[in-house]
Amino acid sequence: MSRARDSRSAAVPAPRRSRSHDRATGSGAPRGGAPGAGTGGAGEAGAGTGGTGEAGAGTGGRPTPHHAYPDAPRPPALAATAAIALGSAAGLLVLLGQLSGSARVFPGEVVLALVLAAATFAFGFWLFRRIRPVRTPDRFPCAVAALWGLTAATGAAVIANSALRSAWSSVLGLDLATAWGAALTAPFNEELLKLAGVVLVATAFPRALRGPADGFVLGALAGLGFEVTENLLYAVSAIVQSGATAGALSVVQSAVLRVGVTGPGSHWAMTAVAGTALGLLAPVAWRPPPGRAAAATGLVLLAMAMHWLLDAPVFGNTVPVILAKVLVIFTAAMLVYLAARRDHRRRVRAALAAGGAAEGLPRSAALALASRGGRYRELRRSAPGDHAPVRERQRRLLDDAEEAAAISRGAAPS
Amino acid sequence: MAPGTDAQRPHAPPHAGGSWWPPGLAVGAVAVLVTAWPLLDRVLPGTEPVRSGHALAVGSSEDVEAELTFRRDGWALRTGTSTAERVYHFSRGPAELTLSTVTPTTAVPPTAPELWRGLDRTLRAGDGSTRLGPPDPTRAEDGTRGLTGTLTSDTESGTAVLYPSPDGRFAVSMTLTGRDATRADLADVDDVLTSITFTREDA
């Protein structure tokens, strides 16, 4: 509690100056961790500071003195960055090997497929960043998560899936393997491959994954990348499967089916659910208590089950059945999203109320900052010359509120 | 919107871990998936023998079903690279037979020459040096009309055939080649190229 009292008594700008100084000089605070928490573990930070966790619950304490910023990336972050770069390069090579022959012979069709893929990606990238509660996430980690899905995960899936499906053909026979091969292969391989990318992004950019809502968004983006590349591969495959007599039509039909029919319940939804699991683990420094570990495991298994449902030849392969499956998957993803969103907003609003009180802001004004509309309205009300300082104050309050929310999440029981 | 407030601070939060195990586990999982399954596939038998006289359903539409019958012993189906009713890879000694079923999606079914050109492009997408010769008419054992021609590439040569189904809803193509196969090797087994039958469901 004494720490919380110290925080409250500190003038609001003071921690900012101190933090800026720390960042500028690369000195002062321990790297990436709370004072006294040598490994920087969230569990330790939350448990060690106590009051910081309470700050999110509205005790009025601000987390500012307790969070510091690393002056340089840690070795695991560097290693994760290298792994992402290598994995993406390797995946890209595999995909180029898959597509180069078709691109040579069907250049117009492949360009059309690329344009449709790019449009899908652009819309998805905007949408999935936009749905993060409170504010849009940092663009770069989001792009890296999507890049992993676009290249590394798909390239690895090409290798792993073909080998496992071939093995299933040997074990089950061709007919059974053709019918069930996707359901017995993709949910396991692809969900793990996509999720591995989210783990690496969370390690390389720890601030990008501070809770379930962040996990949902990063997972959705990794899944989006995977889905877009898979759509491209399927579109090119559709040219061949239709006899290569009307390639553009085959590409468009494939895109309509995979974006318009199965798209709402495809890879983005599955990996978003699995990514939410990582959002439960990262705030406790990947050392979850049993309850939280069970919840995370359940979410990953749910993602695999969603994938299995879409791929399994159960109930037939008619359009109504596929639409029903997509609806189930979409609903499951939305339920997970709403729970993550609610948790994030609740914690941030509590922290905003506390932070606003420390600055003398009315509670309603502080809480309004939790929404984009609220921030916009405050900006509109302010004099034109005040926009920059108002915006800066909003950013500062939100930074600290989300920091407090992350710390409270790490300190909270499972 | 207040875009200026949306940018978040970079770098690490308080829980920014120095832990190696999450990225290690992630990289390990990827490495295992791309190596373990290929190794498992390698130790499993990748082929299964095809009995003489065995009729294999290789394609169908609402009204027509196509079956390929193997008159000779010694053919083996490569299960790992085959997909039922879409693509089959067979081998018999040095001879290799690839059968593909395509399903045009146009409202008006393409003609046989159009399908032949499509087959040419499809083969070139797989191997840029592959070329199909000009097609000649041929007939399957059941009388179904098709096209046949030579197939050449930098590494092998052989014969291609293509049969549009009687209702035009799908077509079956076959290529008989072999990197180490002589003309005599292929001639010994080329009866398989005509041993396809198209049966109307109501027949």
XYZ file of C-alpha atoms in Angstrom:
617
model
C 0.000 0.000 0.000
C 2.826 2.370 0.718
C 3.850 2.176 -2.894
C 0.356 3.030 -3.969
C 0.288 5.980 -1.623
C 3.610 7.128 -3.013
C 2.218 6.887 -6.481
C -0.807 8.910 -5.652
C 1.191 11.589 -3.949
C 3.508 11.997 -6.908
C 2.646 14.821 -9.254
C 1.356 13.390 -12.483
C 4.069 14.759 -14.754
C 6.836 13.573 -12.506
C 6.694 9.900 -13.438
C 6.605 10.884 -17.069
C 9.784 12.873 -16.724
C 11.394 10.097 -14.834
C 10.313 7.525 -17.415
C 11.473 9.690 -20.278
C 14.768 10.087 -18.576
C 15.047 6.361 -18.092
C 14.255 5.730 -21.696
C 16.583 8.376 -22.962
C 19.514 7.309 -20.917
C 18.792 3.633 -20.847
C 19.414 3.644 -17.145
C 17.481 3.545 -13.977
C 14.742 0.985 -14.136
C 15.462 -2.683 -14.395
C 15.098 -3.936 -17.925
C 11.575 -4.834 -18.688
C 10.532 -5.530 -15.176
C 9.151 -4.078 -12.030
C 11.652 -3.012 -9.454
C 12.656 -5.972 -7.474
C 11.292 -8.406 -9.991
C 14.508 -9.577 -11.439
C 13.048 -11.640 -14.253
C 10.408 -9.136 -15.056
C 7.683 -11.713 -14.583
C 4.217 -10.306 -14.450
C 3.268 -12.579 -11.637
C 6.148 -11.309 -9.652
C 5.456 -7.725 -10.593
C 1.851 -8.007 -9.615
C 2.528 -9.913 -6.455
C 5.467 -7.821 -5.517
C 3.825 -4.493 -5.870
C 0.391 -5.387 -4.718
C -0.893 -1.894 -4.801
C -0.255 -1.688 -8.493
C -2.621 -4.505 -9.067
C -5.104 -2.736 -6.876
C -4.718 0.379 -8.946
C -6.657 -1.258 -11.670
C -9.368 -2.016 -9.187
C -9.759 1.607 -8.365
C -7.675 2.292 -5.310
C -6.331 5.385 -6.903
C -2.773 4.165 -7.182
C -1.114 4.688 -10.528
C 1.257 2.140 -11.913
C 3.682 4.604 -13.322
C 6.629 4.130 -10.982
C 6.387 0.394 -11.252
C 6.641 -0.060 -14.962
C 9.746 0.632 -16.812
C 10.866 0.134 -20.315
C 13.739 -1.926 -21.516
C 16.517 0.102 -22.997
C 17.277 -2.711 -25.375
C 15.525 -5.893 -26.453
C 16.281 -8.938 -24.388
C 18.010 -11.966 -25.911
C 14.760 -13.970 -26.180
C 13.164 -11.062 -28.025
C 16.088 -10.904 -30.405
C 15.960 -14.660 -30.888
C 12.223 -14.523 -31.519
C 12.724 -11.749 -34.054
C 15.367 -13.818 -35.801
C 13.083 -16.872 -35.753
C 10.247 -14.865 -37.282
C 12.548 -13.535 -40.005
C 14.014 -16.947 -40.789
C 10.658 -18.680 -40.649
C 9.062 -16.108 -42.911
C 11.908 -16.304 -45.419
C 11.799 -20.100 -45.442
C 8.029 -20.123 -45.754
C 8.192 -17.651 -48.607
C 10.643 -19.883 -50.453
C 8.340 -22.862 -50.043
C 5.381 -20.848 -51.300
C 7.313 -19.496 -54.268
C 8.167 -23.081 -55.128
C 4.482 -23.918 -54.964
C 3.349 -21.001 -57.075
C 6.155 -20.290 -59.515
C 5.085 -22.839 -62.125
C 1.486 -21.636 -62.085
C 2.567 -18.000 -62.158
C 4.611 -18.746 -65.273
C 1.774 -20.470 -67.121
C -1.253 -18.637 -65.693
C 0.128 -15.141 -65.078
C -3.148 -13.275 -65.508
C -5.038 -15.629 -63.240
C -2.342 -15.528 -60.567
C -2.305 -11.723 -60.658
C -6.078 -11.754 -60.256
C -5.753 -14.134 -57.311
C -3.097 -11.877 -55.795
C -5.315 -8.822 -56.164
C -8.218 -10.604 -54.477
C -5.871 -11.842 -51.753
C -4.515 -8.335 -51.211
C -8.023 -6.906 -50.943
C -8.993 -9.579 -48.418
C -5.843 -8.919 -46.443
C -6.264 -5.147 -46.426
C -9.826 -5.368 -45.190
C -9.029 -7.993 -42.578
C -5.965 -6.133 -41.337
C -7.989 -2.975 -40.863
C -10.909 -4.803 -39.249
C -8.966 -6.935 -36.802
C -6.882 -4.013 -35.575
C -10.024 -1.925 -35.293
C -11.847 -4.403 -33.070
C -9.316 -4.163 -30.289
C -11.154 -2.537 -27.415
C -10.135 0.939 -26.218
C -7.655 1.658 -29.009
C -6.033 0.274 -32.098
C -2.906 -1.792 -31.471
C 0.533 -0.894 -32.674
C 0.758 -1.527 -36.406
C 4.168 -3.177 -36.576
C 3.619 -6.206 -34.311
C 0.269 -6.711 -36.013
C 1.959 -6.726 -39.404
C 4.568 -9.185 -38.164
C 1.865 -11.533 -36.846
C 0.112 -11.371 -40.199
C 3.419 -11.877 -42.014
C 4.001 -15.064 -40.043
C 0.605 -16.339 -41.128
C 1.176 -15.255 -44.717
C 4.528 -16.969 -45.085
C 6.063 -19.030 -42.293
C 2.954 -20.826 -41.069
C 1.645 -21.560 -44.552
C 5.027 -22.646 -45.866
C 5.507 -24.988 -42.924
C 1.933 -26.238 -43.297
C 2.585 -27.156 -46.927
C 5.368 -29.479 -45.756
C 3.754 -30.807 -42.590
C 0.292 -31.307 -44.060
C 1.377 -33.098 -47.197
C 3.556 -35.460 -45.186
C 0.908 -36.197 -42.584
C -1.841 -36.642 -45.163
C 0.404 -38.997 -47.057
C 0.958 -40.925 -43.840
C -2.790 -41.080 -43.262
C -3.216 -42.463 -46.784
C -0.791 -45.248 -45.939
C -2.549 -46.029 -42.689
C -6.216 -45.533 -43.580
C -6.245 -46.175 -47.311
C -6.813 -43.611 -50.034
C -10.587 -43.226 -49.861
C -10.774 -42.751 -46.092
C -7.720 -40.512 -46.082
C -9.183 -38.356 -48.847
C -12.391 -37.925 -46.867
C -10.873 -37.434 -43.426
C -7.302 -36.386 -44.155
C -7.927 -32.655 -43.782
C -9.806 -33.068 -40.509
C -7.093 -35.325 -39.117
C -4.250 -33.113 -40.252
C -5.022 -29.419 -40.420
C -6.460 -28.715 -36.961
C -3.339 -29.999 -35.258
C -0.657 -28.832 -37.673
C -2.067 -25.502 -38.686
C -3.289 -24.313 -35.317
C 0.099 -25.040 -33.754
C 1.970 -23.412 -36.628
C -0.115 -20.253 -36.485
C -0.011 -20.117 -32.709
C 3.770 -20.497 -32.710
C 3.924 -17.237 -34.610
C 1.816 -15.428 -32.035
C 4.123 -16.707 -29.284
C 7.132 -15.410 -31.193
C 5.484 -12.039 -31.792
C 4.614 -11.835 -28.087
C 8.245 -12.528 -27.243
C 9.649 -10.120 -29.794
C 7.141 -7.371 -28.952
C 6.009 -8.037 -25.375
C 3.875 -4.908 -25.245
C 1.791 -6.209 -28.118
C 0.383 -9.050 -26.027
C -0.732 -7.899 -22.591
C -4.039 -9.662 -22.237
C -6.714 -11.824 -23.853
C -7.965 -9.019 -26.105
C -4.473 -8.528 -27.528
C -4.169 -12.278 -27.978
C -7.447 -12.349 -29.862
C -6.326 -9.585 -32.220
C -2.836 -10.961 -32.860
C -4.254 -14.439 -33.358
C -6.867 -13.146 -35.758
C -4.159 -11.383 -37.746
C -1.910 -14.446 -37.889
C -4.946 -16.457 -38.972
C -5.847 -13.809 -41.517
C -2.401 -14.060 -43.067
C -2.685 -17.836 -43.210
C -6.145 -17.637 -44.698
C -5.094 -15.183 -47.403
C -2.171 -17.341 -48.546
C -4.302 -20.455 -48.383
C -6.930 -18.706 -50.485
C -4.239 -17.894 -53.027
C -3.066 -21.507 -53.167
C -6.640 -22.761 -53.464
C -7.414 -20.274 -56.219
C -4.435 -21.461 -58.249
C -5.382 -25.069 -57.565
C -8.929 -24.310 -58.740
C -7.562 -23.289 -62.146
C -6.087 -26.748 -62.599
C -9.028 -28.606 -61.094
C -11.393 -26.935 -63.520
C -9.293 -28.001 -66.491
C -7.522 -24.672 -67.016
C -10.155 -23.646 -69.529
C -11.566 -20.630 -67.677
C -8.914 -19.702 -65.153
C -10.201 -16.276 -64.148
C -13.656 -17.683 -63.470
C -12.152 -20.444 -61.344
C -10.164 -17.906 -59.334
C -13.206 -15.724 -58.706
C -15.400 -18.684 -57.780
C -12.776 -19.945 -55.357
C -12.427 -16.504 -53.778
C -16.173 -16.056 -53.418
C -16.506 -19.453 -51.755
C -13.542 -19.038 -49.437
C -14.101 -15.400 -48.495
C -17.854 -15.070 -48.755
C -18.995 -18.475 -47.521
C -16.342 -19.982 -45.271
C -14.392 -16.781 -44.583
C -16.388 -15.631 -41.540
C -15.546 -18.865 -39.734
C -12.112 -19.726 -40.974
C -8.511 -19.350 -39.848
C -8.827 -15.895 -38.341
C -11.526 -17.130 -35.963
C -9.659 -20.243 -34.916
C -6.345 -18.527 -34.292
C -8.060 -15.628 -32.563
C -9.453 -18.095 -30.024
C -6.071 -19.784 -29.617
C -4.377 -16.386 -29.388
C -6.708 -15.441 -26.559
C -5.180 -18.334 -24.652
C -1.768 -16.725 -25.026
C -3.273 -13.522 -23.716
C -4.022 -15.380 -20.509
C -0.472 -16.681 -20.216
C 1.716 -13.730 -21.214
C 0.633 -11.404 -18.363
C 1.800 -13.998 -15.843
C 5.165 -14.362 -17.529
C 4.060 -17.665 -19.103
C 3.895 -19.255 -15.659
C 0.158 -19.569 -15.131
C -1.597 -20.897 -12.068
C -3.477 -24.144 -12.719
C -6.843 -22.535 -13.393
C -5.488 -20.143 -15.953
C -3.399 -22.881 -17.568
C -6.526 -25.002 -17.882
C -8.460 -22.124 -19.427
C -5.668 -21.480 -21.929
C -5.451 -25.145 -22.827
C -9.200 -25.232 -23.264
C -9.092 -22.307 -25.674
C -6.383 -23.919 -27.802
C -8.357 -27.158 -27.894
C -11.473 -25.166 -28.778
C -9.607 -23.612 -31.705
C -8.585 -27.069 -32.904
C -12.133 -28.346 -32.471
C -13.467 -25.423 -34.518
C -10.996 -26.265 -37.250
C -11.926 -29.922 -37.111
C -15.606 -29.091 -37.406
C -15.027 -27.125 -40.595
C -12.830 -29.778 -42.199
C -14.597 -32.955 -41.092
C -16.979 -34.520 -43.630
C -19.724 -34.779 -41.044
C -23.304 -33.838 -41.920
C -22.309 -33.677 -45.590
C -20.682 -30.983 -47.668
C -23.701 -29.058 -48.868
C -23.696 -25.276 -48.732
C -26.292 -25.111 -45.900
C -24.196 -27.497 -43.792
C -21.036 -25.502 -44.455
C -22.848 -22.274 -43.579
C -24.108 -23.826 -40.349
C -20.585 -24.888 -39.414
C -19.267 -21.417 -40.214
C -21.975 -19.904 -38.028
C -21.022 -22.138 -35.099
C -17.354 -21.231 -35.465
C -18.078 -17.525 -35.845
C -20.334 -17.569 -32.787
C -17.704 -19.324 -30.695
C -15.098 -16.778 -31.740
C -17.449 -13.898 -30.972
C -18.207 -15.231 -27.509
C -14.510 -15.437 -26.764
C -14.027 -11.948 -28.184
C -16.822 -10.433 -26.138
C -15.442 -11.964 -22.956
C -11.935 -10.676 -23.718
C -13.285 -7.262 -24.681
C -15.333 -6.989 -21.540
C -12.366 -7.930 -19.365
C -10.104 -5.420 -21.087
C -12.576 -2.565 -20.968
C -13.409 -3.222 -17.330
C -9.786 -3.131 -16.280
C -8.906 -0.108 -18.387
C -11.947 1.836 -17.216
C -11.071 1.116 -13.590
C -7.531 2.266 -14.167
C -8.713 5.350 -16.070
C -10.985 6.287 -13.214
C -8.083 6.058 -10.826
C -5.686 7.873 -13.124
C -8.225 10.564 -13.899
C -8.881 11.130 -10.224
C -5.185 11.621 -9.661
C -5.224 14.336 -12.324
C -8.412 15.915 -11.044
C -10.514 14.728 -13.965
C -14.191 14.022 -13.356
C -14.866 10.304 -13.344
C -17.149 10.542 -16.363
C -14.503 12.420 -18.348
C -11.856 9.858 -17.446
C -14.100 6.925 -18.367
C -14.978 8.548 -21.676
C -11.362 8.118 -22.720
C -11.931 4.356 -22.873
C -13.765 4.775 -26.166
C -12.651 6.235 -29.455
C -15.826 8.288 -29.596
C -15.250 9.692 -26.139
C -11.744 10.796 -27.006
C -12.938 12.313 -30.257
C -15.680 14.258 -28.496
C -13.201 15.618 -25.972
C -10.927 16.754 -28.770
C -13.806 18.457 -30.544
C -14.768 20.304 -27.383
C -11.247 21.607 -26.853
C -9.950 24.740 -28.496
C -8.066 24.124 -31.744
C -4.790 25.182 -30.222
C -5.250 22.701 -27.385
C -5.606 19.626 -29.567
C -2.004 18.547 -29.264
C -1.785 18.746 -25.469
C -5.232 17.178 -25.070
C -4.222 14.364 -27.364
C -0.997 13.904 -25.462
C -2.855 13.798 -22.146
C -5.269 11.237 -23.552
C -2.408 9.120 -24.765
C -0.631 9.334 -21.438
C -3.706 8.414 -19.445
C -4.453 5.510 -21.772
C -0.854 4.303 -21.686
C -0.927 4.232 -17.930
C -4.414 2.748 -17.764
C -3.528 -0.088 -20.108
C -0.327 -0.617 -18.191
C -2.285 -0.855 -14.963
C -4.758 -3.186 -16.626
C -1.931 -5.465 -17.724
C -0.410 -5.467 -14.268
C -3.737 -6.148 -12.603
C -4.265 -9.010 -15.031
C -0.930 -10.466 -14.056
C -1.702 -10.113 -10.392
C -5.239 -11.414 -10.578
C -5.978 -14.978 -9.614
C -6.764 -17.380 -12.419
C -11.667 9.138 -33.812
C -8.632 10.452 -32.121
C -5.857 8.876 -34.105
C -3.169 10.660 -32.197
C -4.059 8.838 -29.043
C -4.161 5.444 -30.651
C -0.459 4.955 -30.983
C 0.893 2.821 -28.206
C 4.277 2.868 -26.680
C 6.657 0.368 -28.157
C 8.798 -2.131 -26.347
C 8.075 -4.117 -23.309
C 5.445 -4.112 -20.584
C 6.263 -4.903 -16.986
C 5.893 -8.595 -17.585
C 8.233 -8.500 -20.546
C 9.770 -11.860 -20.041
C 13.326 -12.832 -20.334
C 12.020 -16.340 -20.532
C 13.405 -18.537 -23.255
C 10.900 -21.330 -23.022
C 7.922 -19.810 -24.877
C 9.881 -18.938 -28.036
C 11.869 -22.143 -27.657
C 8.686 -24.156 -27.512
C 7.261 -22.300 -30.502
C 10.334 -22.861 -32.650
C 10.535 -26.462 -31.446
C 6.916 -27.115 -32.379
C 7.457 -25.774 -35.894
C 10.649 -27.791 -36.283
C 8.984 -30.986 -35.090
C 5.988 -30.574 -37.382
C 8.083 -30.019 -40.501
C 10.470 -32.867 -39.758
C 8.588 -35.524 -37.810
C 5.715 -35.979 -40.274
C 7.989 -36.313 -43.315
C 10.093 -38.845 -41.393
C 6.979 -40.779 -40.384
C 5.735 -40.701 -43.962
C 9.074 -42.001 -45.166
C 8.981 -45.090 -42.959
C 5.410 -45.961 -43.940
C 4.711 -47.812 -47.185
C 3.794 -45.233 -49.786
C 2.248 -47.591 -52.310
C -0.368 -50.281 -52.420
C -0.703 -52.917 -55.140
C -3.568 -52.770 -57.613
C -5.100 -56.141 -58.436
C -5.549 -57.211 -62.018
C -9.144 -56.606 -63.061
C -9.664 -54.026 -60.346
C -11.970 -51.176 -61.427
C -11.244 -47.867 -59.771
C -13.822 -45.085 -59.719
C -11.871 -42.068 -60.934
C -14.528 -39.415 -61.437
C -18.212 -38.749 -61.480
C -20.907 -36.200 -62.121
C -24.605 -36.362 -61.355
C -25.222 -38.581 -64.353
C -21.962 -40.234 -65.297
C -19.348 -42.285 -63.488
C -15.888 -43.114 -64.821
C -13.912 -46.218 -63.915
C -10.414 -47.268 -64.833
C -9.780 -51.011 -65.037
C -6.317 -52.493 -64.728
C -5.950 -55.501 -67.032
C -2.494 -56.415 -65.868
C -0.867 -57.221 -62.566
C 2.034 -55.214 -61.296
C 0.512 -51.755 -61.005
C 0.928 -49.967 -57.699
C -0.988 -46.945 -56.456
C 1.077 -44.231 -54.768
C -1.298 -43.372 -51.987
C 0.749 -40.516 -50.570
C 0.485 -38.296 -53.614
C -2.979 -39.388 -54.735
C -6.376 -37.955 -53.869
C -9.484 -39.991 -54.522
C -11.420 -38.973 -57.622
C -9.022 -36.124 -58.307
C -5.499 -37.327 -59.008
C -3.903 -40.750 -58.948
C -0.296 -41.741 -59.379
C 0.447 -45.339 -60.412
C 3.655 -47.070 -61.305
C 4.561 -50.359 -62.906
C 8.254 -50.952 -63.202
C 9.730 -47.879 -64.910
C 6.335 -46.770 -66.261
C 4.430 -44.065 -64.442
C 0.775 -43.307 -64.974
C -0.824 -40.115 -63.712
C -4.588 -39.811 -63.911
C -6.311 -36.499 -63.233
C -9.979 -35.658 -63.164
C -10.975 -32.071 -63.866
C -14.357 -30.467 -63.375
C -14.984 -27.420 -65.556
C -17.031 -24.739 -63.879
C -18.321 -22.937 -66.953
C -22.011 -23.096 -67.765
C -21.207 -24.394 -71.234
C -18.814 -27.365 -71.052
C -15.498 -26.780 -72.823
C -14.737 -28.677 -75.998
C -12.171 -31.471 -76.134
C -9.579 -29.250 -77.890
C -10.058 -26.607 -75.208
C -9.525 -29.235 -72.535
C -6.438 -30.436 -74.376
C -4.979 -26.937 -74.327
C -5.846 -26.736 -70.635
C -4.028 -30.017 -70.023
C -0.991 -28.675 -71.874
C -0.898 -25.589 -69.671
C -1.465 -27.628 -66.525
C 1.435 -29.932 -67.356
C 3.669 -26.954 -68.111
C 2.802 -25.451 -64.744
C 4.219 -28.583 -63.134
C 7.271 -28.821 -65.398
C 8.094 -25.890 -67.625
C 9.757 -28.086 -70.242
C 6.707 -30.295 -70.821
C 4.965 -30.009 -74.183
C 1.976 -31.826 -75.584
C 1.985 -32.649 -79.269
C -1.010 -31.939 -81.494
C -3.921 -34.177 -80.498
C -5.288 -37.059 -82.524
C -8.677 -38.639 -82.022
C -8.820 -41.804 -79.981
C -11.479 -44.002 -78.418
C -11.688 -45.744 -75.080
C -12.654 -49.407 -74.945
C -16.250 -48.439 -74.292
C -16.277 -46.216 -77.369
C -15.921 -42.889 -75.568
C -14.226 -40.388 -77.834
C -11.090 -38.653 -76.643
C -7.830 -37.119 -77.751
C -4.297 -38.457 -77.599
C -0.885 -37.029 -78.293
C 2.767 -37.214 -77.438
C 4.206 -35.719 -74.279
C 7.798 -34.612 -74.114
C 9.914 -32.865 -71.544
C 13.590 -32.444 -70.767
C 13.580 -35.596 -68.688
C 10.984 -37.936 -70.111
C 8.585 -38.636 -72.952
C 5.400 -40.574 -73.303
C 1.744 -40.351 -74.208
C -1.194 -38.289 -72.976
C -4.882 -39.022 -73.424
C -7.938 -37.017 -72.503
C -11.560 -38.123 -72.344
C -14.372 -35.651 -71.758
C -17.260 -37.346 -70.011
C -20.319 -37.882 -72.224
C -22.264 -35.229 -70.311
C -19.351 -32.762 -70.479
C -19.382 -32.160 -66.729
C -15.915 -33.589 -66.115
C -12.953 -34.980 -67.998
C -10.275 -37.554 -67.278
C -6.712 -37.151 -68.485
C -3.898 -39.673 -68.266
C -0.183 -39.373 -68.920
C 1.992 -42.446 -69.341
C 5.665 -41.610 -68.946
C 8.723 -42.827 -67.130
C 12.064 -41.214 -66.572
C 13.817 -44.525 -67.046
C 11.210 -46.140 -69.287
C 11.911 -47.084 -72.896
C 9.307 -46.855 -75.652
C 8.924 -50.610 -75.359
C 8.294 -50.362 -71.625
C 5.517 -47.879 -72.216
C 4.086 -49.749 -75.194
C 3.782 -52.858 -72.995
C 1.339 -51.125 -70.687
C -0.326 -48.487 -72.851
C -3.540 -50.512 -72.994
C -4.302 -48.890 -69.648
C -4.848 -45.607 -71.486
C -7.969 -46.970 -73.154
C -9.287 -49.134 -70.317
C -11.575 -46.432 -69.022
C -15.339 -46.656 -69.109
C -17.946 -43.951 -68.653
C -21.252 -45.247 -67.351
C -24.464 -43.288 -67.163
C -26.076 -43.642 -63.743
C -29.440 -44.535 -65.260
C -27.905 -47.142 -67.572
